[in-house]
Amino acid sequence: MTQLAPQLQGPFLARPSGPLTGTLAAPPDKSISHRALILAALAQGESRITGLLESADVLNTAKAVAALGAKVERLGPGGWRVIGTGGRFATPHTPLDFGNSGTGVRLMMGAIAGSGAGADFIGDSSLSSRPMRRVTDPLELMGAHVSSTDGRLPATLAPSQLNGISYAPPIASAQVKSALLLAGLGASGETIITEHHATRDHTETMLRAFGVRLDITGSEDGVRIRLPGPQSLQAQDVTVPGDPSSIGFALVAALICPGSRIQIEGVMDNPSRTGLIQTLREMGADIEIARGPEMAGERTMNITARHSTLRGVDVPAARAPSMIDEYPVLGVAAAYAIGTTRMAGLAELRAKESDRLAGTAELLRRNGVALEIGEDSLTIHGRGAGSVTGGGMVLTHHDHRLAMSALVLGLAAQQPVSIDDASMIATSYPGFAGDMTALGATLEPM
């Protein structure tokens, strides 16, 4: 296993920049990268993964599947070979450390439970504060035995045999749905998941690519997924598409920096992930889209974005599942828009790497942006281009998306914007600083 060091450390600063120009290859998608490793590890045979995101979160998943018995080898930048276990994970002798990754730990809980193995799960202080009962409660309904303190990490999963259940998650969460589908692969009988609000469907798409039979239908209740178990997976080669969440930072930066024109290539074009682009277009963003090749069963797109005059909009709560990770950077765009932007249905932001709703409000307030925050809403009063005073030091609370959003805010502010720590950016987008500076952004350590 190769340990890749993060590129960013300590306090960082973003200075007002000139036009951003150039072409950016979209960073690999984190959600697909996690799933590619997990499904390859469960499969029978050898899978090759091209374009894997080599972030700290994904590398922790790679270490976990290796500890469970899969043979994992890095062939070169983004290129990995995984020889799967045929669905027979081995209980590891040491705890699986997922660092800051909620996706990694929750999906792996389901995969390990379904395989009949056990494991101890740990993470950093941020991950250890995040709720796990949303996954462990339904897994226990399937027959898993999980012990933890107050439903958080550290947690221990004992080896057990599972039975399929019919379950409707009380919150819209692709992580919960995916964990239960992965558990269902090894369960006796049918696992049925009913979503009242459809979430990102990468797991279903990739399961089919690995030979899994499942049925997806619309119903009066929402979307219903049926997976008969047990089932085995057959190894596949996977090319990881670009991350719609990570490209949001360069996209918004181009829209708010006068004179900018950038192109972003290879972005996954999945309706469950494109809420930010839809919202920015409603705000008046000059965004052109051209179709790209298919990767990992997903369509991709090439995007051209130009500096635009943005206007405030009302963002419907129903759109939240398709852009839940992008609200901090949408808040940056709203700060530079003319008029008021209202966002609703944001309760899930309070259970991210930090209380991301409060963190977004804090980073904007510290830099002179007027707003109101509710229990699950945020209202931002933008005053147009050049109106953000900047000058604030933003506390990132170990949250990579707050860190990157604050730095984007500073690129068009009147004064530089700083963050207390940039190191956690490596959990999702280790190439952020290099990509942004290549486009013309001024980012520097303090």
Coordinates of C-alpha atoms in Angstrom, one line a residue:
M1 CA 0.0 0.0 0.0
T2 CA 1.3 3.4 -1.0
Q3 CA 0.9 6.3 1.4
L4 CA 0.4 9.6 -0.4
A5 CA 1.0 12.8 1.6
P6 CA -1.5 15.6 1.4
Q7 CA -0.3 18.6 -0.6
L8 CA -1.7 21.3 1.7
Q9 CA -0.8 22.0 5.3
G10 CA -1.6 24.7 7.9
P11 CA -3.1 28.1 7.4
F12 CA -3.8 29.2 3.8
L13 CA -4.7 32.4 2.1
A14 CA -6.6 33.3 -1.1
R15 CA -5.9 36.7 -2.6
P16 CA -8.1 38.6 -5.0
S17 CA -7.2 37.2 -8.4
G18 CA -7.4 38.2 -12.1
P19 CA -9.4 36.3 -14.7
L20 CA -9.3 32.5 -14.4
T21 CA -8.5 30.8 -17.8
G22 CA -7.6 27.4 -19.1
T23 CA -8.8 23.8 -19.2
L24 CA -9.1 21.5 -16.2
A25 CA -9.5 17.8 -16.1
A26 CA -12.2 17.1 -13.5
P27 CA -10.8 15.5 -10.4
P28 CA -11.9 11.8 -10.1
D29 CA -15.2 11.3 -8.3
K30 CA -14.9 10.3 -4.7
S31 CA -18.2 8.4 -4.5
I32 CA -17.4 6.2 -7.5
S33 CA -13.8 5.7 -6.2
H34 CA -15.0 4.3 -2.9
R35 CA -17.5 2.1 -4.6
A36 CA -15.1 0.8 -7.2
L37 CA -12.7 -0.4 -4.5
I38 CA -15.5 -2.0 -2.4
L39 CA -17.2 -3.8 -5.2
A40 CA -13.9 -5.0 -6.7
A41 CA -12.9 -6.4 -3.3
L42 CA -16.2 -8.3 -3.0
A43 CA -16.0 -9.6 -6.6
Q44 CA -14.6 -12.8 -7.9
G45 CA -11.5 -12.2 -10.0
E46 CA -9.3 -9.3 -10.9
S47 CA -10.6 -5.7 -11.4
R48 CA -8.6 -2.8 -12.7
I49 CA -9.5 0.8 -11.8
T50 CA -8.4 3.7 -13.9
G51 CA -8.5 7.3 -12.5
L52 CA -9.1 6.4 -8.9
L53 CA -9.2 9.5 -6.6
E54 CA -6.1 9.1 -4.5
S55 CA -7.4 11.2 -1.6
A56 CA -7.0 10.4 2.1
D57 CA -10.6 9.2 2.3
V58 CA -10.3 6.8 -0.6
L59 CA -6.9 5.5 0.4
N60 CA -8.4 4.6 3.8
T61 CA -11.0 2.5 2.0
A62 CA -8.2 0.8 0.0
K63 CA -6.4 0.0 3.2
A64 CA -9.6 -1.4 4.7
V65 CA -10.4 -3.8 1.8
A66 CA -6.8 -5.0 1.8
A67 CA -7.1 -5.7 5.6
L68 CA -10.2 -7.7 4.8
G69 CA -8.4 -10.0 2.4
A70 CA -8.5 -8.4 -1.0
K71 CA -5.2 -8.1 -2.9
V72 CA -4.8 -4.4 -3.6
E73 CA -1.9 -2.9 -5.7
R74 CA -1.3 0.6 -7.0
L75 CA 0.1 0.4 -10.6
G76 CA 0.7 4.1 -11.1
P77 CA -1.1 7.4 -10.7
G78 CA -4.8 6.6 -10.5
G79 CA -4.3 3.0 -11.6
W80 CA -5.1 0.2 -9.2
R81 CA -5.5 -3.6 -9.4
V82 CA -7.8 -5.4 -7.0
I83 CA -8.1 -9.2 -6.7
G84 CA -11.4 -9.8 -5.0
T85 CA -12.4 -12.1 -2.2
G86 CA -15.5 -13.6 -3.9
G87 CA -17.6 -12.0 -1.2
R88 CA -15.7 -13.7 1.6
F89 CA -14.1 -11.0 3.7
A90 CA -11.9 -12.1 6.6
T91 CA -12.3 -10.5 10.0
P92 CA -9.2 -8.2 10.4
H93 CA -7.0 -8.4 13.5
T94 CA -6.7 -4.6 13.9
P95 CA -9.3 -1.8 13.7
L96 CA -10.2 -0.3 10.4
D97 CA -9.4 3.4 10.5
F98 CA -11.5 5.5 8.1
G99 CA -10.0 8.8 9.1
N100 CA -12.6 11.5 8.1
S101 CA -14.6 9.4 5.7
G102 CA -18.3 8.9 6.5
T103 CA -18.9 7.3 3.0
G104 CA -16.1 4.8 3.6
V105 CA -17.1 3.7 7.0
R106 CA -20.9 3.5 6.4
L107 CA -20.6 1.6 3.1
M108 CA -18.0 -0.8 4.5
M109 CA -20.2 -1.5 7.5
G110 CA -22.8 -2.8 5.1
A111 CA -20.4 -4.7 2.9
I112 CA -18.6 -6.4 5.9
A113 CA -21.9 -7.3 7.6
G114 CA -23.2 -8.9 4.3
S115 CA -20.0 -10.9 3.9
G116 CA -20.4 -12.5 7.3
A117 CA -17.2 -11.0 8.7
G118 CA -16.7 -8.7 11.6
A119 CA -14.6 -5.6 12.3
D120 CA -13.8 -2.8 14.6
F121 CA -14.3 0.7 13.1
I122 CA -12.5 3.9 14.2
G123 CA -12.0 7.3 12.7
D124 CA -10.7 10.8 13.5
S125 CA -12.3 13.1 16.0
S126 CA -14.6 14.6 13.4
L127 CA -15.8 11.2 12.1
S128 CA -16.2 9.9 15.7
S129 CA -18.8 12.7 16.3
R130 CA -21.0 11.7 13.4
P131 CA -24.1 9.6 13.7
M132 CA -23.8 5.9 12.7
R133 CA -27.2 4.6 13.9
R134 CA -28.8 5.6 10.6
V135 CA -26.8 2.6 9.2
T136 CA -26.4 0.4 12.2
D137 CA -30.1 0.4 13.2
P138 CA -31.3 -1.1 9.9
L139 CA -28.3 -3.5 9.7
E140 CA -29.4 -4.8 13.1
L141 CA -32.9 -5.3 11.7
M142 CA -31.2 -7.5 9.1
G143 CA -29.5 -9.5 11.9
A144 CA -26.2 -7.7 12.4
H145 CA -24.7 -7.3 15.9
V146 CA -23.2 -3.9 16.4
S147 CA -21.9 -2.3 19.6
S148 CA -20.9 1.3 20.0
T149 CA -21.0 4.2 22.4
D150 CA -24.0 6.5 21.8
G151 CA -24.3 5.3 18.2
R152 CA -20.9 6.7 17.2
L153 CA -17.4 5.5 16.5
P154 CA -15.6 3.5 17.7
A155 CA -17.9 0.6 16.9
T156 CA -17.6 -3.2 16.7
L157 CA -19.5 -5.4 14.2
A158 CA -19.6 -9.1 15.1
P159 CA -19.8 -11.8 12.4
S160 CA -23.4 -12.7 11.7
Q161 CA -25.8 -14.0 9.1
L162 CA -28.2 -11.5 7.6
N163 CA -31.8 -11.7 6.3
G164 CA -33.3 -9.3 3.8
I165 CA -35.7 -6.6 5.0
S166 CA -38.0 -4.0 3.6
Y167 CA -36.9 -0.6 4.8
A168 CA -37.6 3.1 4.1
P169 CA -34.8 5.3 5.3
P170 CA -36.2 8.2 7.4
I171 CA -33.6 10.6 5.8
A172 CA -32.5 11.0 2.2
S173 CA -29.1 9.3 2.3
A174 CA -27.2 7.5 -0.5
Q175 CA -24.8 6.2 2.2
V176 CA -27.6 4.5 4.1
K177 CA -29.2 3.0 0.9
S178 CA -25.8 1.8 -0.4
A179 CA -24.8 0.2 2.9
L180 CA -28.1 -1.8 3.0
L181 CA -27.7 -2.9 -0.6
L182 CA -24.2 -4.0 0.0
A183 CA -25.4 -5.9 3.1
G184 CA -28.2 -7.4 1.0
L185 CA -25.7 -9.0 -1.3
G186 CA -24.9 -11.6 1.4
A187 CA -28.4 -11.7 3.0
S188 CA -31.0 -14.5 2.7
G189 CA -34.1 -13.3 0.9
E190 CA -34.9 -10.0 -0.7
T191 CA -33.7 -6.6 0.5
I192 CA -36.2 -3.8 -0.5
I193 CA -35.3 -0.1 -0.1
T194 CA -37.9 2.6 -0.5
E195 CA -36.7 6.1 -0.9
H196 CA -39.2 8.9 -0.6
H197 CA -36.7 11.3 -2.1
A198 CA -34.3 9.7 -4.7
T199 CA -30.6 10.0 -3.8
R200 CA -27.5 9.5 -6.0
D201 CA -27.8 6.1 -7.7
H202 CA -24.1 5.2 -8.2
T203 CA -24.3 2.0 -6.2
E204 CA -27.2 0.6 -8.2
T205 CA -25.5 1.5 -11.5
M206 CA -22.2 -0.1 -10.4
L207 CA -23.8 -3.2 -8.9
R208 CA -25.4 -3.9 -12.3
A209 CA -22.0 -3.4 -14.0
F210 CA -20.6 -6.1 -11.6
G211 CA -23.4 -8.5 -12.6
V212 CA -25.8 -8.0 -9.7
R213 CA -29.6 -8.4 -10.4
L214 CA -31.8 -5.7 -8.9
D215 CA -35.1 -4.1 -9.9
I216 CA -35.7 -0.3 -9.6
T217 CA -39.3 1.0 -10.0
G218 CA -41.1 4.3 -9.2
S219 CA -44.0 4.1 -6.8
E220 CA -46.4 6.3 -5.0
D221 CA -43.9 6.3 -2.1
G222 CA -40.9 7.3 -4.3
V223 CA -38.3 4.9 -5.7
R224 CA -38.3 1.2 -4.7
I225 CA -35.2 -1.0 -5.1
R226 CA -35.4 -4.8 -4.8
L227 CA -32.2 -6.9 -4.5
P228 CA -32.6 -10.6 -4.2
G229 CA -29.9 -12.3 -2.1
P230 CA -27.5 -13.8 -1.8
Q231 CA -25.6 -12.8 -5.0
S232 CA -22.0 -12.8 -6.2
L233 CA -20.1 -10.1 -8.1
Q234 CA -17.9 -10.6 -11.2
A235 CA -14.7 -8.5 -11.5
Q236 CA -14.9 -5.5 -13.9
D237 CA -12.6 -2.8 -15.1
V238 CA -13.7 0.7 -14.0
T239 CA -12.8 4.1 -15.3
V240 CA -13.7 6.7 -12.7
P241 CA -15.5 9.9 -14.1
G242 CA -14.9 13.4 -12.8
D243 CA -16.5 14.6 -9.6
P244 CA -19.5 17.0 -9.9
S245 CA -19.0 18.1 -6.3
S246 CA -15.2 18.9 -6.6
I247 CA -15.6 20.9 -9.9
G248 CA -18.0 23.2 -8.1
F249 CA -15.1 25.2 -6.7
A250 CA -13.5 26.0 -10.0
L251 CA -16.9 26.6 -11.5
V252 CA -18.0 29.1 -9.0
A253 CA -14.6 30.8 -9.0
A254 CA -14.9 31.4 -12.8
L255 CA -18.4 32.8 -12.4
I256 CA -17.3 35.4 -9.8
C257 CA -13.9 36.5 -11.1
P258 CA -14.3 39.1 -13.8
G259 CA -13.0 38.1 -17.3
S260 CA -12.8 34.4 -16.5
R261 CA -13.4 31.6 -19.0
I262 CA -12.6 28.0 -18.1
Q263 CA -13.3 24.5 -19.5
I264 CA -13.7 21.5 -17.3
E265 CA -13.6 18.1 -19.0
G266 CA -14.9 14.6 -18.0
V267 CA -17.5 15.6 -15.4
M268 CA -20.0 12.9 -14.4
D269 CA -23.5 13.9 -15.8
N270 CA -25.9 12.2 -13.4
P271 CA -29.2 13.9 -12.6
S272 CA -28.8 12.9 -8.9
R273 CA -25.6 15.0 -8.8
T274 CA -26.2 18.1 -11.0
G275 CA -28.3 20.3 -8.7
L276 CA -25.5 22.9 -8.4
I277 CA -25.2 23.4 -12.1
Q278 CA -29.0 23.6 -12.4
T279 CA -29.2 26.2 -9.6
L280 CA -26.3 28.3 -11.0
R281 CA -27.9 28.4 -14.4
E282 CA -31.1 29.6 -12.7
M283 CA -29.0 32.4 -11.2
G284 CA -27.9 33.5 -14.6
A285 CA -24.6 31.6 -14.9
D286 CA -23.1 31.4 -18.4
I287 CA -22.5 27.6 -18.5
E288 CA -22.3 25.6 -21.6
I289 CA -22.3 21.7 -21.6
A290 CA -21.2 19.3 -24.3
R291 CA -21.5 15.5 -24.0
G292 CA -18.5 13.4 -23.1
P293 CA -17.8 9.7 -23.1
E294 CA -19.4 7.1 -20.8
M295 CA -17.4 6.0 -17.7
A296 CA -18.4 3.5 -15.0
G297 CA -21.8 3.3 -16.6
E298 CA -22.2 7.1 -16.1
R299 CA -22.6 9.8 -18.8
T300 CA -20.0 12.6 -18.6
M301 CA -20.0 16.1 -19.8
N302 CA -17.5 18.9 -20.7
I303 CA -18.3 22.3 -19.2
T304 CA -17.4 25.8 -20.3
A305 CA -18.0 28.5 -17.7
R306 CA -17.6 32.3 -18.0
H307 CA -17.8 35.2 -15.6
S308 CA -21.5 36.0 -15.1
T309 CA -23.8 38.5 -13.4
L310 CA -25.6 36.3 -10.9
R311 CA -29.0 36.9 -9.3
G312 CA -30.5 35.5 -6.1
V313 CA -33.0 32.6 -6.4
D314 CA -35.1 30.4 -4.2
V315 CA -33.6 26.9 -4.1
P316 CA -36.3 24.3 -3.5
A317 CA -35.8 21.9 -0.6
A318 CA -36.5 18.9 -2.9
R319 CA -33.2 19.7 -4.7
A320 CA -31.0 19.2 -1.6
P321 CA -30.2 15.5 -2.2
S322 CA -28.8 16.3 -5.7
M323 CA -26.4 19.0 -4.3
I324 CA -26.0 18.3 -0.6
D325 CA -22.2 18.7 -0.7
E326 CA -22.3 21.8 -2.8
Y327 CA -24.2 24.2 -0.5
P328 CA -21.1 25.9 0.9
V329 CA -19.8 26.9 -2.5
L330 CA -23.3 27.8 -3.6
G331 CA -23.3 30.1 -0.6
V332 CA -20.2 31.8 -2.1
A333 CA -22.0 32.3 -5.4
A334 CA -25.0 33.7 -3.6
A335 CA -22.7 36.2 -1.8
Y336 CA -21.7 37.7 -5.1
A337 CA -25.2 37.6 -6.6
I338 CA -27.6 40.5 -6.8
G339 CA -30.5 40.0 -4.4
T340 CA -31.5 37.3 -2.0
T341 CA -30.9 33.6 -2.3
R342 CA -33.0 31.3 -0.1
M343 CA -32.0 27.7 0.5
A344 CA -34.3 25.2 2.4
G345 CA -34.2 21.5 3.4
L346 CA -30.6 21.7 4.7
A347 CA -30.9 19.7 8.0
E348 CA -28.6 17.0 6.7
L349 CA -25.7 19.6 6.5
R350 CA -25.6 19.6 10.3
A351 CA -24.5 15.9 10.3
K352 CA -21.5 16.3 7.8
E353 CA -17.8 16.5 8.7
S354 CA -18.9 19.5 10.8
D355 CA -22.1 21.3 11.3
R356 CA -21.7 22.4 7.7
L357 CA -24.8 24.7 7.8
A358 CA -23.5 26.7 10.7
G359 CA -20.0 26.6 9.2
T360 CA -21.1 28.1 5.9
A361 CA -23.0 30.9 7.7
E362 CA -19.9 31.6 9.8
L363 CA -17.5 31.7 6.8
L364 CA -19.7 34.2 5.0
R365 CA -20.4 36.4 8.1
R366 CA -16.7 36.6 8.9
N367 CA -16.2 38.2 5.4
G368 CA -19.0 40.7 5.5
V369 CA -21.9 38.9 3.9
A370 CA -25.4 39.5 5.4
L371 CA -27.5 36.4 6.0
E372 CA -30.0 34.6 8.2
I373 CA -29.7 31.0 9.3
G374 CA -32.5 28.7 10.4
E375 CA -32.6 25.2 11.7
D376 CA -32.6 23.8 8.2
S377 CA -32.4 26.9 6.0
L378 CA -30.0 29.7 4.9
T379 CA -30.9 33.0 3.4
I380 CA -28.1 35.1 1.9
H381 CA -28.4 38.7 0.8
G382 CA -26.0 39.3 -2.1
R383 CA -25.0 42.7 -3.3
G384 CA -23.3 41.8 -6.6
A385 CA -19.8 41.7 -7.9
G386 CA -17.1 43.3 -5.8
S387 CA -19.4 43.6 -2.8
V388 CA -17.8 41.0 -0.5
T389 CA -15.3 42.7 1.8
G390 CA -13.3 39.6 2.8
G391 CA -10.5 40.0 5.3
G392 CA -11.8 37.2 7.6
M393 CA -10.0 34.2 9.1
V394 CA -12.3 31.2 8.6
L395 CA -12.4 28.3 11.0
T396 CA -12.7 25.2 8.9
H397 CA -13.7 22.8 11.7
H398 CA -11.8 20.1 9.9
D399 CA -14.2 20.3 7.0
H400 CA -12.7 20.2 3.5
R401 CA -15.6 21.8 1.7
L402 CA -15.7 24.7 4.1
A403 CA -12.0 25.2 3.5
M404 CA -12.2 25.2 -0.2
S405 CA -15.3 27.4 -0.3
A406 CA -13.7 30.0 1.9
L407 CA -10.6 30.1 -0.4
V408 CA -12.9 30.5 -3.5
L409 CA -14.7 33.4 -1.7
G410 CA -11.4 35.2 -1.3
L411 CA -10.6 35.1 -5.1
A412 CA -13.1 37.9 -5.8
A413 CA -13.2 39.7 -2.4
Q414 CA -11.9 43.2 -1.7
Q415 CA -9.4 41.7 0.8
P416 CA -7.7 38.3 1.2
V417 CA -9.6 35.5 2.9
S418 CA -7.7 33.0 5.1
I419 CA -8.4 29.6 6.6
D420 CA -7.0 28.2 9.8
D421 CA -6.0 24.8 8.2
A422 CA -5.9 23.4 4.7
S423 CA -4.6 19.9 5.5
M424 CA -8.1 18.3 5.4
I425 CA -8.6 19.3 1.8
A426 CA -6.6 16.2 0.9
T427 CA -9.5 14.0 2.2
S428 CA -11.4 14.7 -1.0
Y429 CA -9.4 16.9 -3.5
P430 CA -5.6 16.6 -3.0
G431 CA -5.0 18.5 -6.3
F432 CA -7.2 21.5 -5.4
A433 CA -4.3 24.0 -5.0
G434 CA -2.5 22.9 -8.1
D435 CA -5.6 23.0 -10.2
M436 CA -6.8 26.4 -9.0
T437 CA -3.4 28.0 -9.3
A438 CA -3.0 26.6 -12.9
L439 CA -6.2 28.5 -13.8
G440 CA -4.8 31.7 -12.3
A441 CA -6.0 31.7 -8.7
T442 CA -3.7 33.2 -6.1
L443 CA -3.5 30.7 -3.2
E444 CA -0.6 30.7 -0.8
P445 CA 0.4 29.4 2.7
M446 CA 0.5 31.8 5.5

